[in-house]
Amino acid sequence: MRNSNVSVDMQKHVRGESRFIDDHPVPSGTLFAVVADSPVAHGRIKSLSITDALNVSGVVSILTSKDIPGENQIGGIIEDESLLAGEVVHFIGEPVALVIAESILAAKKARSRIRIECEALPVITDPREAVAKGNLLIPPRTFQSGDPEMAFKECAVVVEGRADSGGQEHLYLETQGSLAIPEEGGRIRIISSTQGPTAVQKATARVLGIPMNKIEVDVLRLGGGFGGKEDQASAWGALAALGAFKVKRPVKLVLSRHDDLRMTGKRHPYSSDYKLGLTAEGKILAYEAVYYQDGGACADLSPAIMERTLLHATNSYAIPNVKTTAYSAKTNVAPNTAFRGFGGPQGKFVIEAAIRHASEMLGIPAYEIQRKNLIQDGDSFYYGQKVTDAKAVAAWQKADEEFHIKNTLTDVEAFNASHSRLKKGMAVMPICFGISFTSTFLNQASALIHIYTDGSVSVSTAAVEMGQGVNQKIKTVVARVLSVSPERISIETTNTARVANTSPTAASSGADLNGNAAMLAAKELKKRLIAVAATILKTSEDELTIQDEVVIHAGKKTEITWNALIFSAYVGRVSLSAQAYYATPNISFDRTINKGTPFAYHVYGTSITTATVDCLTGIYTVDAVRIVHDFGQSLNKVIDLGQAEGALMQGIGWMTMEEIRHNKDGRLLANSLSTYKVPDIYATPDTIDIRFLEGSYSPTGPMNSKAIGEPPFMYGIGAYFALYNAMKAYKPDAHIPFSAPLTPEKVLMALTH
Ligand code: MTE
Ligand code: LUZ
Ligand code: MOS
């Protein structure tokens, strides 16, 4: 693989040269912080004693909510989250005090001597119970189109049931953290592991009671975010900054894995009810769903995640009559947050479960029902967006042509006929994912490009590199526009002083938004440079272009090289810096009626998954996942394939083995890597075959590329239903609740009861 093809970070990673928060050389005098957190899931603080802790040698300061100079508020959407708990604590892991010391060891020792005594308040960990008791983070929302109530009467079959999906730990390799450095004049510089530099800046400004222009947030790269650092990096940035502000020395706060697992939120567990009505031929006429989202102790991003669930309720299917309602439950666990797919996967799991249920009642294979109902041009999504350039059918057909759904099933059935203990199952999983932040205003980005007099190029955008390869994509876009070698281009850190008011790098749209902004800035520079060349060559600008670092005149190479051109521009006093702004066109959503065109476009694809279950032990393997995916015109096939594979594995983990469990007291049981299992190389299917759907062009993605970060996560849902089908092959009358993750324990329970 040639260098320029892979992510700009890859070589550094392999050599161990990449810097994460913990690798930054700290300024002399740096102090180290740990967070003391609530020992109970819900309680009123009776006493908070820090005297013993302050006596530990090396301890410099212990800060509590009383020490916050500004507002004790960091809630991003709803103002319901304090930085440090005041009188009441709402979950185990909620920050109560910040311990600052000369060493991390001293800080930890002091933390163990802090005494927090609480009067217990009732603990709720179940979203349905919370909703029944009226504990909601925000009012419920209902989306509707057509009249499902009427339509159910026309249906040959109506199925009703329940489908639950669990939480998921982000398990970014780099835990949350930041380094805050006090600068001259009361300014603070924060080096943060965040997907949202502006979110950190804003929260810190508020907490410290100083304007945003006194705070600079700088992000080099993240050792993974997966949504967990879209909003939840803010607390750790603000806490380190609070420490630096108070003690006037640099403060580094990097969570230990154990603290990170306990203190940070996860994917939202959902418990949902569905009702699906179909004709005898399997055409879906009506769908209703009620979602109970476990939001955790405060709103965080739950309202937006709930909205994306509602927007993805019907997955890739055109359904004329739909009504969906979502409740966001306030429970006493760490506030749940963004995680790859952002509520979309939870919504899709429910309709896929309903389709399995219907398939059993109708005696039609689930894949036939899926295929018959795929959304097409001319249809509308039930939230009003017209379907254009749909690739659901194209992806399905190509998957069928290349991977043969029927033959796969025949093989599975032949295997099952000759095996009694081992059973195989197959499932098809079409996906359809809307690209754009559903809060329309977030769909904006800007870029700042400098060309230096030696011809090298520096690019700053709002995009945060977290392993997804966005820097390489932006580099590719700028290199193509300027027609210079990518080696000339340097992608700078993401910095709030260079690029302001950044939307988080999220919603899979980092490369789309920032790539477009960078493209606009590069085009502006190119225009100026062509004008310079036109003056030198005494010709018109339309005759000129730049190709491979040389000015081309009427199709012929000139003497003017890139370096000569840059030098002429500089001497001719033409600005070699450009700033550009991009806002996604033609999107809007009316939240009063829950209708509109929230997405710039959709991403489609189809996967075929096969799995084998050992029906005596409940142990299983996911054998093969074959996918045809709609990448648009990929900017980088290596990166995009890596994204698709990684997302798929994360989706399989969520659906099969990753199990977030709390006990009744709200204590996280899966609180270490020995009790929380993620897919490893052994859990990886022997076959992962991902093919590019040809002939797809994104209308807004840079150079017609499509967003890739989240959509393939949802292929993981296919693993659940492949296992489900294998179990049914063993015991056709087994009652298998739709309850993910489908751990080997659950498999065994369902097959033996
Ligand atoms: N890939 C890696 N390696 N690490 C990550 O943290 N985050 C995912 C996805 N792919 C992530 C990743 C999530 S949740 C999103 S929204 C997108 O990357 C964000 O980046 P993009 O918008 O540039 O695709
Ligand atoms: N964040 C957000 C997201 O604020 N809005 C979104 O629509 C979204 N979608 C996916 C991931 N993060
Ligand atoms: Mo991704 S959940 O949008 O950070």
mmCIF file with all atom_site columns, N, CA, C and O in Angstrom, residues 141 143 291 303-317 324 326 342-344 347-348 381-385 432-434 436-439 588-591 594-599 602:
data_model
loop_
_atom_site.group_PDB
_atom_site.id
_atom_site.type_symbol
_atom_site.label_atom_id
_atom_site.label_alt_id
_atom_site.label_comp_id
_atom_site.label_asym_id
_atom_site.label_entity_id
_atom_site.label_seq_id
_atom_site.pdbx_PDB_ins_code
_atom_site.Cartn_x
_atom_site.Cartn_y
_atom_site.Cartn_z
_atom_site.occupancy
_atom_site.B_iso_or_equiv
_atom_site.pdbx_formal_charge
_atom_site.auth_seq_id
_atom_site.auth_comp_id
_atom_site.auth_asym_id
_atom_site.auth_atom_id
_atom_site.pdbx_PDB_model_num
ATOM 1   N N  . ARG A 1 141 ? -42.384 12.187 22.277 1.00 0.00 ? 141 ARG A N  1
ATOM 2   C CA . ARG A 1 141 ? -42.677 12.687 20.926 1.00 0.00 ? 141 ARG A CA 1
ATOM 3   C C  . ARG A 1 141 ? -43.338 11.592 20.115 1.00 0.00 ? 141 ARG A C  1
ATOM 4   O O  . ARG A 1 141 ? -43.023 10.411 20.273 1.00 0.00 ? 141 ARG A O  1
ATOM 5   N N  . PHE A 1 143 ? -44.391 10.600 16.052 1.00 0.00 ? 143 PHE A N  1
ATOM 6   C CA . PHE A 1 143 ? -44.332 10.857 14.604 1.00 0.00 ? 143 PHE A CA 1
ATOM 7   C C  . PHE A 1 143 ? -45.457 10.029 13.977 1.00 0.00 ? 143 PHE A C  1
ATOM 8   O O  . PHE A 1 143 ? -45.658 8.872  14.352 1.00 0.00 ? 143 PHE A O  1
ATOM 9   N N  . TYR A 1 291 ? -41.220 3.431  22.015 1.00 0.00 ? 291 TYR A N  1
ATOM 10  C CA . TYR A 1 291 ? -39.848 3.227  22.482 1.00 0.00 ? 291 TYR A CA 1
ATOM 11  C C  . TYR A 1 291 ? -39.667 3.803  23.883 1.00 0.00 ? 291 TYR A C  1
ATOM 12  O O  . TYR A 1 291 ? -40.028 4.953  24.127 1.00 0.00 ? 291 TYR A O  1
ATOM 13  N N  . PRO A 1 303 ? -32.287 13.639 23.789 1.00 0.00 ? 303 PRO A N  1
ATOM 14  C CA . PRO A 1 303 ? -33.370 14.120 22.917 1.00 0.00 ? 303 PRO A CA 1
ATOM 15  C C  . PRO A 1 303 ? -33.054 13.929 21.435 1.00 0.00 ? 303 PRO A C  1
ATOM 16  O O  . PRO A 1 303 ? -33.926 13.545 20.647 1.00 0.00 ? 303 PRO A O  1
ATOM 17  N N  . ALA A 1 304 ? -31.808 14.185 21.049 1.00 0.00 ? 304 ALA A N  1
ATOM 18  C CA . ALA A 1 304 ? -31.428 14.035 19.634 1.00 0.00 ? 304 ALA A CA 1
ATOM 19  C C  . ALA A 1 304 ? -31.385 12.566 19.238 1.00 0.00 ? 304 ALA A C  1
ATOM 20  O O  . ALA A 1 304 ? -31.754 12.196 18.124 1.00 0.00 ? 304 ALA A O  1
ATOM 21  N N  . ILE A 1 305 ? -30.949 11.728 20.168 1.00 0.00 ? 305 ILE A N  1
ATOM 22  C CA . ILE A 1 305 ? -30.857 10.298 19.887 1.00 0.00 ? 305 ILE A CA 1
ATOM 23  C C  . ILE A 1 305 ? -32.262 9.710  19.724 1.00 0.00 ? 305 ILE A C  1
ATOM 24  O O  . ILE A 1 305 ? -32.538 8.913  18.826 1.00 0.00 ? 305 ILE A O  1
ATOM 25  N N  . MET A 1 306 ? -33.158 10.161 20.587 1.00 0.00 ? 306 MET A N  1
ATOM 26  C CA . MET A 1 306 ? -34.558 9.735  20.494 1.00 0.00 ? 306 MET A CA 1
ATOM 27  C C  . MET A 1 306 ? -35.148 10.152 19.141 1.00 0.00 ? 306 MET A C  1
ATOM 28  O O  . MET A 1 306 ? -35.873 9.391  18.501 1.00 0.00 ? 306 MET A O  1
ATOM 29  N N  . GLU A 1 307 ? -34.800 11.340 18.691 1.00 0.00 ? 307 GLU A N  1
ATOM 30  C CA . GLU A 1 307 ? -35.311 11.819 17.403 1.00 0.00 ? 307 GLU A CA 1
ATOM 31  C C  . GLU A 1 307 ? -34.798 10.941 16.257 1.00 0.00 ? 307 GLU A C  1
ATOM 32  O O  . GLU A 1 307 ? -35.539 10.573 15.351 1.00 0.00 ? 307 GLU A O  1
ATOM 33  N N  . ARG A 1 308 ? -33.520 10.569 16.333 1.00 0.00 ? 308 ARG A N  1
ATOM 34  C CA . ARG A 1 308 ? -32.974 9.726  15.262 1.00 0.00 ? 308 ARG A CA 1
ATOM 35  C C  . ARG A 1 308 ? -33.606 8.330  15.285 1.00 0.00 ? 308 ARG A C  1
ATOM 36  O O  . ARG A 1 308 ? -33.790 7.708  14.245 1.00 0.00 ? 308 ARG A O  1
ATOM 37  N N  . THR A 1 309 ? -33.960 7.838  16.469 1.00 0.00 ? 309 THR A N  1
ATOM 38  C CA . THR A 1 309 ? -34.686 6.561  16.543 1.00 0.00 ? 309 THR A CA 1
ATOM 39  C C  . THR A 1 309 ? -35.996 6.677  15.771 1.00 0.00 ? 309 THR A C  1
ATOM 40  O O  . THR A 1 309 ? -36.332 5.819  14.942 1.00 0.00 ? 309 THR A O  1
ATOM 41  N N  . LEU A 1 310 ? -36.727 7.754  16.043 1.00 0.00 ? 310 LEU A N  1
ATOM 42  C CA . LEU A 1 310 ? -38.021 7.938  15.380 1.00 0.00 ? 310 LEU A CA 1
ATOM 43  C C  . LEU A 1 310 ? -37.836 8.044  13.865 1.00 0.00 ? 310 LEU A C  1
ATOM 44  O O  . LEU A 1 310 ? -38.621 7.499  13.091 1.00 0.00 ? 310 LEU A O  1
ATOM 45  N N  . LEU A 1 311 ? -36.762 8.720  13.454 1.00 0.00 ? 311 LEU A N  1
ATOM 46  C CA . LEU A 1 311 ? -36.523 8.909  12.018 1.00 0.00 ? 311 LEU A CA 1
ATOM 47  C C  . LEU A 1 311 ? -36.068 7.618  11.325 1.00 0.00 ? 311 LEU A C  1
ATOM 48  O O  . LEU A 1 311 ? -36.074 7.536  10.105 1.00 0.00 ? 311 LEU A O  1
ATOM 49  N N  . HIS A 1 312 ? -35.622 6.633  12.113 1.00 0.00 ? 312 HIS A N  1
ATOM 50  C CA . HIS A 1 312 ? -35.165 5.379  11.506 1.00 0.00 ? 312 HIS A CA 1
ATOM 51  C C  . HIS A 1 312 ? -36.056 4.194  11.864 1.00 0.00 ? 312 HIS A C  1
ATOM 52  O O  . HIS A 1 312 ? -35.663 3.042  11.668 1.00 0.00 ? 312 HIS A O  1
ATOM 53  N N  . ALA A 1 313 ? -37.243 4.490  12.341 1.00 0.00 ? 313 ALA A N  1
ATOM 54  C CA . ALA A 1 313 ? -38.161 3.444  12.796 1.00 0.00 ? 313 ALA A CA 1
ATOM 55  C C  . ALA A 1 313 ? -38.488 2.444  11.699 1.00 0.00 ? 313 ALA A C  1
ATOM 56  O O  . ALA A 1 313 ? -38.698 1.268  11.967 1.00 0.00 ? 313 ALA A O  1
ATOM 57  N N  . THR A 1 314 ? -38.545 2.901  10.459 1.00 0.00 ? 314 THR A N  1
ATOM 58  C CA . THR A 1 314 ? -38.990 2.023  9.371  1.00 0.00 ? 314 THR A CA 1
ATOM 59  C C  . THR A 1 314 ? -37.824 1.458  8.562  1.00 0.00 ? 314 THR A C  1
ATOM 60  O O  . THR A 1 314 ? -38.044 0.858  7.509  1.00 0.00 ? 314 THR A O  1
ATOM 61  N N  . ASN A 1 315 ? -36.602 1.663  9.037  1.00 0.00 ? 315 ASN A N  1
ATOM 62  C CA . ASN A 1 315 ? -35.407 1.161  8.353  1.00 0.00 ? 315 ASN A CA 1
ATOM 63  C C  . ASN A 1 315 ? -35.500 1.428  6.847  1.00 0.00 ? 315 ASN A C  1
ATOM 64  O O  . ASN A 1 315 ? -35.725 2.563  6.444  1.00 0.00 ? 315 ASN A O  1
ATOM 65  N N  . SER A 1 316 ? -35.356 0.401  6.016  1.00 0.00 ? 316 SER A N  1
ATOM 66  C CA . SER A 1 316 ? -35.307 0.598  4.559  1.00 0.00 ? 316 SER A CA 1
ATOM 67  C C  . SER A 1 316 ? -36.654 0.367  3.896  1.00 0.00 ? 316 SER A C  1
ATOM 68  O O  . SER A 1 316 ? -36.698 0.106  2.704  1.00 0.00 ? 316 SER A O  1
ATOM 69  N N  . TYR A 1 317 ? -37.716 0.417  4.666  1.00 0.00 ? 317 TYR A N  1
ATOM 70  C CA . TYR A 1 317 ? -39.003 -0.006 4.117  1.00 0.00 ? 317 TYR A CA 1
ATOM 71  C C  . TYR A 1 317 ? -39.954 1.172  3.910  1.00 0.00 ? 317 TYR A C  1
ATOM 72  O O  . TYR A 1 317 ? -39.949 2.128  4.670  1.00 0.00 ? 317 TYR A O  1
ATOM 73  N N  . THR A 1 324 ? -45.256 6.341  15.629 1.00 0.00 ? 324 THR A N  1
ATOM 74  C CA . THR A 1 324 ? -44.213 5.970  16.584 1.00 0.00 ? 324 THR A CA 1
ATOM 75  C C  . THR A 1 324 ? -44.181 6.990  17.718 1.00 0.00 ? 324 THR A C  1
ATOM 76  O O  . THR A 1 324 ? -44.377 8.182  17.491 1.00 0.00 ? 324 THR A O  1
ATOM 77  N N  . ALA A 1 326 ? -41.908 7.991  21.341 1.00 0.00 ? 326 ALA A N  1
ATOM 78  C CA . ALA A 1 326 ? -40.703 7.696  22.129 1.00 0.00 ? 326 ALA A CA 1
ATOM 79  C C  . ALA A 1 326 ? -40.722 8.457  23.448 1.00 0.00 ? 326 ALA A C  1
ATOM 80  O O  . ALA A 1 326 ? -41.102 9.627  23.500 1.00 0.00 ? 326 ALA A O  1
ATOM 81  N N  . PHE A 1 342 ? -26.465 6.307  16.844 1.00 0.00 ? 342 PHE A N  1
ATOM 82  C CA . PHE A 1 342 ? -27.174 7.399  17.511 1.00 0.00 ? 342 PHE A CA 1
ATOM 83  C C  . PHE A 1 342 ? -28.689 7.159  17.590 1.00 0.00 ? 342 PHE A C  1
ATOM 84  O O  . PHE A 1 342 ? -29.484 7.982  17.172 1.00 0.00 ? 342 PHE A O  1
ATOM 85  N N  . GLY A 1 343 ? -29.085 5.988  18.082 1.00 0.00 ? 343 GLY A N  1
ATOM 86  C CA . GLY A 1 343 ? -30.519 5.699  18.211 1.00 0.00 ? 343 GLY A CA 1
ATOM 87  C C  . GLY A 1 343 ? -31.095 5.004  16.977 1.00 0.00 ? 343 GLY A C  1
ATOM 88  O O  . GLY A 1 343 ? -32.133 4.349  17.061 1.00 0.00 ? 343 GLY A O  1
ATOM 89  N N  . GLY A 1 344 ? -30.424 5.142  15.853 1.00 0.00 ? 344 GLY A N  1
ATOM 90  C CA . GLY A 1 344 ? -30.880 4.476  14.628 1.00 0.00 ? 344 GLY A CA 1
ATOM 91  C C  . GLY A 1 344 ? -30.910 2.968  14.782 1.00 0.00 ? 344 GLY A C  1
ATOM 92  O O  . GLY A 1 344 ? -31.919 2.312  14.473 1.00 0.00 ? 344 GLY A O  1
ATOM 93  N N  . GLY A 1 347 ? -33.839 1.721  16.814 1.00 0.00 ? 347 GLY A N  1
ATOM 94  C CA . GLY A 1 347 ? -35.100 1.762  16.077 1.00 0.00 ? 347 GLY A CA 1
ATOM 95  C C  . GLY A 1 347 ? -35.204 0.625  15.073 1.00 0.00 ? 347 GLY A C  1
ATOM 96  O O  . GLY A 1 347 ? -36.243 -0.018 14.927 1.00 0.00 ? 347 GLY A O  1
ATOM 97  N N  . LYS A 1 348 ? -34.111 0.357  14.391 1.00 0.00 ? 348 LYS A N  1
ATOM 98  C CA . LYS A 1 348 ? -34.125 -0.689 13.354 1.00 0.00 ? 348 LYS A CA 1
ATOM 99  C C  . LYS A 1 348 ? -34.307 -2.082 13.948 1.00 0.00 ? 348 LYS A C  1
ATOM 100 O O  . LYS A 1 348 ? -34.960 -2.946 13.358 1.00 0.00 ? 348 LYS A O  1
ATOM 101 N N  . PHE A 1 381 ? -40.281 8.906  2.924  1.00 0.00 ? 381 PHE A N  1
ATOM 102 C CA . PHE A 1 381 ? -40.082 8.438  4.293  1.00 0.00 ? 381 PHE A CA 1
ATOM 103 C C  . PHE A 1 381 ? -41.258 8.946  5.122  1.00 0.00 ? 381 PHE A C  1
ATOM 104 O O  . PHE A 1 381 ? -41.852 9.971  4.780  1.00 0.00 ? 381 PHE A O  1
ATOM 105 N N  . TYR A 1 382 ? -41.565 8.247  6.182  1.00 0.00 ? 382 TYR A N  1
ATOM 106 C CA . TYR A 1 382 ? -42.810 8.600  6.877  1.00 0.00 ? 382 TYR A CA 1
ATOM 107 C C  . TYR A 1 382 ? -42.731 9.942  7.583  1.00 0.00 ? 382 TYR A C  1
ATOM 108 O O  . TYR A 1 382 ? -43.752 10.489 7.976  1.00 0.00 ? 382 TYR A O  1
ATOM 109 N N  . TYR A 1 383 ? -41.520 10.513 7.667  1.00 0.00 ? 383 TYR A N  1
ATOM 110 C CA . TYR A 1 383 ? -41.385 11.865 8.210  1.00 0.00 ? 383 TYR A CA 1
ATOM 111 C C  . TYR A 1 383 ? -41.408 12.919 7.110  1.00 0.00 ? 383 TYR A C  1
ATOM 112 O O  . TYR A 1 383 ? -41.062 14.068 7.350  1.00 0.00 ? 383 TYR A O  1
ATOM 113 N N  . GLY A 1 384 ? -41.812 12.502 5.924  1.00 0.00 ? 384 GLY A N  1
ATOM 114 C CA . GLY A 1 384 ? -42.092 13.481 4.888  1.00 0.00 ? 384 GLY A CA 1
ATOM 115 C C  . GLY A 1 384 ? -41.031 13.639 3.820  1.00 0.00 ? 384 GLY A C  1
ATOM 116 O O  . GLY A 1 384 ? -41.314 14.170 2.754  1.00 0.00 ? 384 GLY A O  1
ATOM 117 N N  . GLN A 1 385 ? -39.798 13.192 4.090  1.00 0.00 ? 385 GLN A N  1
ATOM 118 C CA . GLN A 1 385 ? -38.750 13.386 3.082  1.00 0.00 ? 385 GLN A CA 1
ATOM 119 C C  . GLN A 1 385 ? -39.027 12.516 1.867  1.00 0.00 ? 385 GLN A C  1
ATOM 120 O O  . GLN A 1 385 ? -39.254 11.304 1.979  1.00 0.00 ? 385 GLN A O  1
ATOM 121 N N  . CYS A 1 432 ? -30.626 1.543  5.875  1.00 0.00 ? 432 CYS A N  1
ATOM 122 C CA . CYS A 1 432 ? -30.868 2.843  5.259  1.00 0.00 ? 432 CYS A CA 1
ATOM 123 C C  . CYS A 1 432 ? -30.650 3.872  6.359  1.00 0.00 ? 432 CYS A C  1
ATOM 124 O O  . CYS A 1 432 ? -31.325 3.830  7.381  1.00 0.00 ? 432 CYS A O  1
ATOM 125 N N  . PHE A 1 433 ? -29.681 4.745  6.179  1.00 0.00 ? 433 PHE A N  1
ATOM 126 C CA . PHE A 1 433 ? -29.322 5.668  7.265  1.00 0.00 ? 433 PHE A CA 1
ATOM 127 C C  . PHE A 1 433 ? -29.245 7.093  6.735  1.00 0.00 ? 433 PHE A C  1
ATOM 128 O O  . PHE A 1 433 ? -28.617 7.358  5.708  1.00 0.00 ? 433 PHE A O  1
ATOM 129 N N  . GLY A 1 434 ? -29.920 7.997  7.416  1.00 0.00 ? 434 GLY A N  1
ATOM 130 C CA . GLY A 1 434 ? -29.971 9.395  6.981  1.00 0.00 ? 434 GLY A CA 1
ATOM 131 C C  . GLY A 1 434 ? -28.718 10.158 7.376  1.00 0.00 ? 434 GLY A C  1
ATOM 132 O O  . GLY A 1 434 ? -28.268 10.074 8.515  1.00 0.00 ? 434 GLY A O  1
ATOM 133 N N  . SER A 1 436 ? -26.887 13.673 7.926  1.00 0.00 ? 436 SER A N  1
ATOM 134 C CA . SER A 1 436 ? -26.994 15.061 8.402  1.00 0.00 ? 436 SER A CA 1
ATOM 135 C C  . SER A 1 436 ? -27.303 14.972 9.884  1.00 0.00 ? 436 SER A C  1
ATOM 136 O O  . SER A 1 436 ? -27.922 13.990 10.317 1.00 0.00 ? 436 SER A O  1
ATOM 137 N N  . PHE A 1 437 ? -26.879 15.970 10.636 1.00 0.00 ? 437 PHE A N  1
ATOM 138 C CA . PHE A 1 437 ? -27.361 16.103 12.012 1.00 0.00 ? 437 PHE A CA 1
ATOM 139 C C  . PHE A 1 437 ? -28.853 16.376 11.921 1.00 0.00 ? 437 PHE A C  1
ATOM 140 O O  . PHE A 1 437 ? -29.287 17.170 11.077 1.00 0.00 ? 437 PHE A O  1
ATOM 141 N N  . THR A 1 438 ? -29.624 15.746 12.783 1.00 0.00 ? 438 THR A N  1
ATOM 142 C CA . THR A 1 438 ? -31.064 15.998 12.698 1.00 0.00 ? 438 THR A CA 1
ATOM 143 C C  . THR A 1 438 ? -31.417 17.383 13.228 1.00 0.00 ? 438 THR A C  1
ATOM 144 O O  . THR A 1 438 ? -32.475 17.900 12.914 1.00 0.00 ? 438 THR A O  1
ATOM 145 N N  . SER A 1 439 ? -30.528 17.965 14.050 1.00 0.00 ? 439 SER A N  1
ATOM 146 C CA . SER A 1 439 ? -30.677 19.389 14.392 1.00 0.00 ? 439 SER A CA 1
ATOM 147 C C  . SER A 1 439 ? -30.021 20.151 13.251 1.00 0.00 ? 439 SER A C  1
ATOM 148 O O  . SER A 1 439 ? -28.794 20.224 13.155 1.00 0.00 ? 439 SER A O  1
ATOM 149 N N  . SER A 1 588 ? -34.222 20.745 6.186  1.00 0.00 ? 588 SER A N  1
ATOM 150 C CA . SER A 1 588 ? -34.995 21.425 7.228  1.00 0.00 ? 588 SER A CA 1
ATOM 151 C C  . SER A 1 588 ? -35.910 20.398 7.880  1.00 0.00 ? 588 SER A C  1
ATOM 152 O O  . SER A 1 588 ? -36.235 19.363 7.283  1.00 0.00 ? 588 SER A O  1
ATOM 153 N N  . PHE A 1 589 ? -36.276 20.662 9.099  1.00 0.00 ? 589 PHE A N  1
ATOM 154 C CA . PHE A 1 589 ? -37.206 19.755 9.774  1.00 0.00 ? 589 PHE A CA 1
ATOM 155 C C  . PHE A 1 589 ? -38.051 20.573 10.735 1.00 0.00 ? 589 PHE A C  1
ATOM 156 O O  . PHE A 1 589 ? -37.533 21.367 11.516 1.00 0.00 ? 589 PHE A O  1
ATOM 157 N N  . ASP A 1 590 ? -39.355 20.391 10.633 1.00 0.00 ? 590 ASP A N  1
ATOM 158 C CA . ASP A 1 590 ? -40.279 21.161 11.460 1.00 0.00 ? 590 ASP A CA 1
ATOM 159 C C  . ASP A 1 590 ? -40.691 20.317 12.668 1.00 0.00 ? 590 ASP A C  1
ATOM 160 O O  . ASP A 1 590 ? -41.475 19.371 12.543 1.00 0.00 ? 590 ASP A O  1
ATOM 161 N N  . ARG A 1 591 ? -40.167 20.658 13.813 1.00 0.00 ? 591 ARG A N  1
ATOM 162 C CA . ARG A 1 591 ? -40.421 19.845 15.007 1.00 0.00 ? 591 ARG A CA 1
ATOM 163 C C  . ARG A 1 591 ? -41.824 20.048 15.575 1.00 0.00 ? 591 ARG A C  1
ATOM 164 O O  . ARG A 1 591 ? -42.215 19.311 16.484 1.00 0.00 ? 591 ARG A O  1
ATOM 165 N N  . ASN A 1 594 ? -43.211 17.423 13.100 1.00 0.00 ? 594 ASN A N  1
ATOM 166 C CA . ASN A 1 594 ? -42.319 16.282 12.868 1.00 0.00 ? 594 ASN A CA 1
ATOM 167 C C  . ASN A 1 594 ? -42.315 15.822 11.412 1.00 0.00 ? 594 ASN A C  1
ATOM 168 O O  . ASN A 1 594 ? -42.406 14.633 11.105 1.00 0.00 ? 594 ASN A O  1
ATOM 169 N N  . LYS A 1 595 ? -42.210 16.814 10.544 1.00 0.00 ? 595 LYS A N  1
ATOM 170 C CA . LYS A 1 595 ? -42.119 16.524 9.106  1.00 0.00 ? 595 LYS A CA 1
ATOM 171 C C  . LYS A 1 595 ? -41.046 17.410 8.485  1.00 0.00 ? 595 LYS A C  1
ATOM 172 O O  . LYS A 1 595 ? -40.811 18.532 8.954  1.00 0.00 ? 595 LYS A O  1
ATOM 173 N N  . GLY A 1 596 ? -40.456 16.907 7.430  1.00 0.00 ? 596 GLY A N  1
ATOM 174 C CA . GLY A 1 596 ? -39.480 17.720 6.721  1.00 0.00 ? 596 GLY A CA 1
ATOM 175 C C  . GLY A 1 596 ? -38.487 16.888 5.954  1.00 0.00 ? 596 GLY A C  1
ATOM 176 O O  . GLY A 1 596 ? -38.703 15.698 5.700  1.00 0.00 ? 596 GLY A O  1
ATOM 177 N N  . THR A 1 597 ? -37.410 17.549 5.587  1.00 0.00 ? 597 THR A N  1
ATOM 178 C CA . THR A 1 597 ? -36.335 16.906 4.837  1.00 0.00 ? 597 THR A CA 1
ATOM 179 C C  . THR A 1 597 ? -35.066 17.054 5.671  1.00 0.00 ? 597 THR A C  1
ATOM 180 O O  . THR A 1 597 ? -34.235 17.904 5.404  1.00 0.00 ? 597 THR A O  1
ATOM 181 N N  . PRO A 1 598 ? -34.950 16.227 6.737  1.00 0.00 ? 598 PRO A N  1
ATOM 182 C CA . PRO A 1 598 ? -33.825 16.442 7.650  1.00 0.00 ? 598 PRO A CA 1
ATOM 183 C C  . PRO A 1 598 ? -32.483 16.022 7.072  1.00 0.00 ? 598 PRO A C  1
ATOM 184 O O  . PRO A 1 598 ? -31.445 16.503 7.531  1.00 0.00 ? 598 PRO A O  1
ATOM 185 N N  . PHE A 1 599 ? -32.499 15.135 6.067  1.00 0.00 ? 599 PHE A N  1
ATOM 186 C CA . PHE A 1 599 ? -31.233 14.544 5.627  1.00 0.00 ? 599 PHE A CA 1
ATOM 187 C C  . PHE A 1 599 ? -30.817 14.998 4.231  1.00 0.00 ? 599 PHE A C  1
ATOM 188 O O  . PHE A 1 599 ? -31.651 15.105 3.327  1.00 0.00 ? 599 PHE A O  1
ATOM 189 N N  . HIS A 1 602 ? -29.398 9.611  1.905  1.00 0.00 ? 602 HIS A N  1
ATOM 190 C CA . HIS A 1 602 ? -29.364 8.382  2.701  1.00 0.00 ? 602 HIS A CA 1
ATOM 191 C C  . HIS A 1 602 ? -28.270 7.440  2.182  1.00 0.00 ? 602 HIS A C  1
ATOM 192 O O  . HIS A 1 602 ? -27.911 7.492  1.011  1.00 0.00 ? 602 HIS A O  1
#
